[in-house]
Amino acid sequence: MAITAAEADLRLIKIDLIDRNPENPRIHFRQKEMEDLIESIAIHGIQVPISVYRDGRRYTIIDGERRWRSALKLNLAAIPALVQQKPDKLTNLLLMFNIHALREQWDLLTIAMKLSTIIGLLEHEKGARPTEIEISRATGLTRGVIRRCRYLLALPTEFQRQLDAELKKPKREQKLTEDFFIEMERALTTVERAMPDVLPDRSRVRRVLIAKFRSGVIDNRVHFRHIARIARAAKVDVNVVSAKNALEQLFSRNDYSIERAYEDTVAGAYGEKEIAARLDGIIARLSQLRPRDIDGDLRSRLQVLSQLIHRLVRQ
Amino acid sequence: MSLEFRALSAELVPVAMAARNFLSGQDGARKFRAESAIAEQFAYRPTLLAEASDKSLIAVEVSEGSYTAPLVEFVLDCQRESLPIRVFVAVPVGGPPGAILQLHRRARQLGIGVLEVDGRRVTRPVPALSLSLWGLRPMTQQRFPKRLRARLSQAEDTFRNGNPAKGCGGVYDALESQSRAVAWEIDRRRLWKASTSRKGHGRNWFEKHAWANVLEYVDTYVDAQTMDSNWLPFDRALWSRVRGLTPHRNESGHEPKSLRKLQARDRELRTRFEHATDCLAELVAAFPRIRG
């Protein structure tokens, strides 16, 4: 299945004989990035050959579509290319995934959209649904990336389109990012598991949260992690009814922020839990010390701590 | 006809199509091609290339609002080659105001136009000029006395703004006026050869008679040796160069029927304009006290 570089043939190919690969998972080529590459190629030329396969009298790109587009724009007559054998559909896709996996140039959504095709083709080839490890081996993607892709794949078309529209914009103008949707989906999945009754219509809630993010009521996508904490209120002995009430308000009221819902419910409990966890660590360390191990600076800090503890415990 | 863009980002294709519709409707541009080369020697393929009704070319580069070095190089190549082409940069509206002003300023420096696209609505805040004319060597105003500067500047603008024959006419007017004044001054000072049988050519003759004849008369009968000591020596070579321009004085020219002929005409007019300007500067320098 794999094609090695040794089997490839380096040639100068006329620009107009080359076509883009219809299976290329990369669907967005941002203009600014293209312009930067065009400027670079205008000065330095094409330093790394593109990879193509022959298809009749023409050639199809495996790797190097941006270089080819830049060469076309610069009216270069020909471009250096490694010509490989024509691969089958799965090999074609996997070649591109493996070539690009480490470059972090592709948008996650573009990878996700092609990943489902790869999973289908791998299933057809081995006769069973591939495991995450098998997908990772075949594509060169880490399991973390595959999991993140799955969140995006599971989004209804309406939200995939919204994300797609954002990704077409220059990076600095993008408001809704892939990370936003992944954080939101993770949080909603936790709510669905812990409190399914507050999430009867997930898409309606998505719309509310997106609107809040756009208007600035939610100003940091990391705050979605607080939603998961509110949903797990029972774990920190917080009244589940008040947590549900806060989530219901969060999912319906336009002015109610995640931070406020968090403060209104579990912030105190998680704060205590955090202090307790740190104290456990400190107690464990202090119990190993002998009086002669303590120098002046540490001694004075322990004295301050001791006074604070006495005051808090007395109250 | 549908256009297939291979290098343009998908999100900018609507901007390209809006620009095409605008230029087609407003300027009668036709035969649009996508990312097509003008010729092998031009190291750039603009997003759109079309033909105007006068056979000149129209190019549109779709961008998010910046100029790349290869685009600027392309514009300069067009100027060098005297290519009759108007180049526009089409940008989507909504960029920062500072960047837009910078875009307009740079466009004016290069002689290219700007199209701003808001959905289907297109505006043209900066018009494009034909680069075959824009490539004219800039006139150095300091070479001329102040009284001539305004009319020469106007002639230069007329040339660059798409009427090269009329622009040349403006320089010829100044040159004719200056050379007739020199001729009359020679006559007034009786600086003719002794053998000249002058039969009373008055001032009116030097001002109204056919320009070519006046120049020829001076060339034939002037006595360069007896020139006033306040004058520079009479420069016959310069006078001959000025005489060489008279056949083109009233040429209106025919509309070129192909891009190649248009390019040749513009190149020729550019040379004539520059040559006439140089002659005028030398004439003024040779006879500094004479006001045409």
PDB file of C-alpha atoms in Angstrom, chain A residues 70-185:
ATOM      1  CA  SER A  70       1.644  30.038  -5.936  1.00  0.00           C
ATOM      2  CA  ALA A  71       3.592  28.851  -8.989  1.00  0.00           C
ATOM      3  CA  LEU A  72       0.460  29.276 -11.095  1.00  0.00           C
ATOM      4  CA  LYS A  73      -0.016  32.811  -9.786  1.00  0.00           C
ATOM      5  CA  LEU A  74       3.631  33.646 -10.550  1.00  0.00           C
ATOM      6  CA  ASN A  75       3.166  32.358 -14.106  1.00  0.00           C
ATOM      7  CA  LEU A  76       5.955  29.786 -13.728  1.00  0.00           C
ATOM      8  CA  ALA A  77       6.036  27.485 -16.725  1.00  0.00           C
ATOM      9  CA  ALA A  78       6.863  24.347 -14.777  1.00  0.00           C
ATOM     10  CA  ILE A  79       7.243  23.081 -11.236  1.00  0.00           C
ATOM     11  CA  PRO A  80       9.551  20.386  -9.797  1.00  0.00           C
ATOM     12  CA  ALA A  81       7.514  17.358  -8.776  1.00  0.00           C
ATOM     13  CA  LEU A  82       8.026  13.843  -7.482  1.00  0.00           C
ATOM     14  CA  VAL A  83       5.848  11.632  -9.644  1.00  0.00           C
ATOM     15  CA  GLN A  84       4.451   8.625  -7.817  1.00  0.00           C
ATOM     16  CA  GLN A  85       2.281   5.709  -8.851  1.00  0.00           C
ATOM     17  CA  LYS A  86      -1.440   6.313  -8.866  1.00  0.00           C
ATOM     18  CA  PRO A  87      -2.694   5.205  -5.441  1.00  0.00           C
ATOM     19  CA  ASP A  88      -6.087   3.704  -4.609  1.00  0.00           C
ATOM     20  CA  LYS A  89      -8.597   5.963  -2.860  1.00  0.00           C
ATOM     21  CA  LEU A  90      -7.668   4.944   0.717  1.00  0.00           C
ATOM     22  CA  THR A  91      -3.919   5.162   0.036  1.00  0.00           C
ATOM     23  CA  ASN A  92      -4.427   8.548  -1.610  1.00  0.00           C
ATOM     24  CA  LEU A  93      -6.187   9.886   1.485  1.00  0.00           C
ATOM     25  CA  LEU A  94      -3.759   8.281   3.935  1.00  0.00           C
ATOM     26  CA  LEU A  95      -0.754   9.613   2.023  1.00  0.00           C
ATOM     27  CA  MET A  96      -2.047  13.138   2.419  1.00  0.00           C
ATOM     28  CA  PHE A  97      -2.882  12.648   6.083  1.00  0.00           C
ATOM     29  CA  ASN A  98       0.573  11.285   6.859  1.00  0.00           C
ATOM     30  CA  ILE A  99       2.296  14.010   4.883  1.00  0.00           C
ATOM     31  CA  HIS A 100       0.392  16.788   6.610  1.00  0.00           C
ATOM     32  CA  ALA A 101      -0.258  15.408  10.081  1.00  0.00           C
ATOM     33  CA  LEU A 102       2.812  16.966  11.667  1.00  0.00           C
ATOM     34  CA  ARG A 103       2.541  20.365  10.004  1.00  0.00           C
ATOM     35  CA  GLU A 104      -0.495  21.646  11.918  1.00  0.00           C
ATOM     36  CA  GLN A 105      -1.569  23.646   8.896  1.00  0.00           C
ATOM     37  CA  TRP A 106      -4.922  22.043   8.373  1.00  0.00           C
ATOM     38  CA  ASP A 107      -8.049  23.154  10.156  1.00  0.00           C
ATOM     39  CA  LEU A 108      -9.376  20.412  12.408  1.00  0.00           C
ATOM     40  CA  LEU A 109     -12.770  20.535  10.700  1.00  0.00           C
ATOM     41  CA  THR A 110     -11.206  19.729   7.331  1.00  0.00           C
ATOM     42  CA  ILE A 111      -9.458  16.713   8.871  1.00  0.00           C
ATOM     43  CA  ALA A 112     -12.665  15.643  10.623  1.00  0.00           C
ATOM     44  CA  MET A 113     -14.693  15.757   7.421  1.00  0.00           C
ATOM     45  CA  LYS A 114     -12.289  13.385   5.669  1.00  0.00           C
ATOM     46  CA  LEU A 115     -11.721  11.219   8.743  1.00  0.00           C
ATOM     47  CA  SER A 116     -15.166   9.685   8.479  1.00  0.00           C
ATOM     48  CA  THR A 117     -14.367   8.626   4.885  1.00  0.00           C
ATOM     49  CA  ILE A 118     -11.109   7.053   6.058  1.00  0.00           C
ATOM     50  CA  ILE A 119     -12.855   5.210   8.874  1.00  0.00           C
ATOM     51  CA  GLY A 120     -15.386   3.881   6.360  1.00  0.00           C
ATOM     52  CA  LEU A 121     -12.657   2.745   3.938  1.00  0.00           C
ATOM     53  CA  LEU A 122     -10.603   1.137   6.734  1.00  0.00           C
ATOM     54  CA  GLU A 123     -13.722  -0.692   7.940  1.00  0.00           C
ATOM     55  CA  HIS A 124     -14.374  -1.926   4.410  1.00  0.00           C
ATOM     56  CA  GLU A 125     -10.769  -3.129   4.076  1.00  0.00           C
ATOM     57  CA  LYS A 126     -10.515  -5.063   7.358  1.00  0.00           C
ATOM     58  CA  GLY A 127     -14.164  -6.013   7.690  1.00  0.00           C
ATOM     59  CA  ALA A 128     -14.534  -4.484  11.163  1.00  0.00           C
ATOM     60  CA  ARG A 129     -14.793  -1.009  12.615  1.00  0.00           C
ATOM     61  CA  PRO A 130     -11.234   0.269  13.219  1.00  0.00           C
ATOM     62  CA  THR A 131     -10.181   1.119  16.755  1.00  0.00           C
ATOM     63  CA  GLU A 132      -8.881   4.534  17.702  1.00  0.00           C
ATOM     64  CA  ILE A 133      -5.334   3.126  17.790  1.00  0.00           C
ATOM     65  CA  GLU A 134      -5.707   1.684  14.291  1.00  0.00           C
ATOM     66  CA  ILE A 135      -7.017   5.002  12.947  1.00  0.00           C
ATOM     67  CA  SER A 136      -4.111   6.768  14.639  1.00  0.00           C
ATOM     68  CA  ARG A 137      -1.568   4.379  13.087  1.00  0.00           C
ATOM     69  CA  ALA A 138      -3.080   4.707   9.616  1.00  0.00           C
ATOM     70  CA  THR A 139      -3.458   8.479   9.576  1.00  0.00           C
ATOM     71  CA  GLY A 140      -0.535   9.621  11.700  1.00  0.00           C
ATOM     72  CA  LEU A 141      -2.962  11.628  13.853  1.00  0.00           C
ATOM     73  CA  THR A 142      -2.706  11.389  17.641  1.00  0.00           C
ATOM     74  CA  ARG A 143      -5.609   9.842  19.520  1.00  0.00           C
ATOM     75  CA  GLY A 144      -6.280  13.240  21.103  1.00  0.00           C
ATOM     76  CA  VAL A 145      -6.715  14.820  17.677  1.00  0.00           C
ATOM     77  CA  ILE A 146      -8.999  11.966  16.596  1.00  0.00           C
ATOM     78  CA  ARG A 147     -11.185  12.511  19.674  1.00  0.00           C
ATOM     79  CA  ARG A 148     -11.358  16.244  19.007  1.00  0.00           C
ATOM     80  CA  CYS A 149     -12.291  15.519  15.395  1.00  0.00           C
ATOM     81  CA  ARG A 150     -15.105  13.292  16.600  1.00  0.00           C
ATOM     82  CA  TYR A 151     -16.654  16.158  18.576  1.00  0.00           C
ATOM     83  CA  LEU A 152     -16.736  18.231  15.385  1.00  0.00           C
ATOM     84  CA  LEU A 153     -18.049  15.323  13.314  1.00  0.00           C
ATOM     85  CA  ALA A 154     -20.888  14.836  15.798  1.00  0.00           C
ATOM     86  CA  LEU A 155     -22.041  18.449  15.393  1.00  0.00           C
ATOM     87  CA  PRO A 156     -25.292  18.921  13.476  1.00  0.00           C
ATOM     88  CA  THR A 157     -24.813  20.318   9.951  1.00  0.00           C
ATOM     89  CA  GLU A 158     -26.128  23.743  11.031  1.00  0.00           C
ATOM     90  CA  PHE A 159     -23.182  24.217  13.396  1.00  0.00           C
ATOM     91  CA  GLN A 160     -20.609  22.644  11.076  1.00  0.00           C
ATOM     92  CA  ARG A 161     -21.644  25.246   8.500  1.00  0.00           C
ATOM     93  CA  GLN A 162     -21.260  28.043  11.057  1.00  0.00           C
ATOM     94  CA  LEU A 163     -17.775  26.820  11.902  1.00  0.00           C
ATOM     95  CA  ASP A 164     -16.919  26.411   8.220  1.00  0.00           C
ATOM     96  CA  ALA A 165     -17.978  30.020   7.560  1.00  0.00           C
ATOM     97  CA  GLU A 166     -15.740  31.208  10.416  1.00  0.00           C
ATOM     98  CA  LEU A 167     -12.759  29.214   9.173  1.00  0.00           C
ATOM     99  CA  LYS A 168     -12.968  30.933   5.804  1.00  0.00           C
ATOM    100  CA  LYS A 169     -12.175  34.218   7.536  1.00  0.00           C
ATOM    101  CA  PRO A 170      -8.610  35.372   8.262  1.00  0.00           C
ATOM    102  CA  LYS A 171      -7.423  33.969  11.615  1.00  0.00           C
ATOM    103  CA  ARG A 172      -7.613  37.332  13.388  1.00  0.00           C
ATOM    104  CA  GLU A 173     -11.285  37.741  12.462  1.00  0.00           C
ATOM    105  CA  GLN A 174     -12.395  34.283  13.568  1.00  0.00           C
ATOM    106  CA  LYS A 175     -14.709  34.398  16.569  1.00  0.00           C
ATOM    107  CA  LEU A 176     -16.082  30.867  16.756  1.00  0.00           C
ATOM    108  CA  THR A 177     -13.127  28.526  16.569  1.00  0.00           C
ATOM    109  CA  GLU A 178     -12.858  24.761  16.554  1.00  0.00           C
ATOM    110  CA  ASP A 179     -11.664  24.956  20.170  1.00  0.00           C
ATOM    111  CA  PHE A 180     -14.848  26.848  21.095  1.00  0.00           C
ATOM    112  CA  PHE A 181     -17.069  24.093  19.697  1.00  0.00           C
ATOM    113  CA  ILE A 182     -14.950  21.327  21.252  1.00  0.00           C
ATOM    114  CA  GLU A 183     -15.059  22.955  24.710  1.00  0.00           C
ATOM    115  CA  MET A 184     -18.808  23.517  24.390  1.00  0.00           C
ATOM    116  CA  GLU A 185     -19.486  19.948  23.252  1.00  0.00           C
TER     117      GLU A 185
END
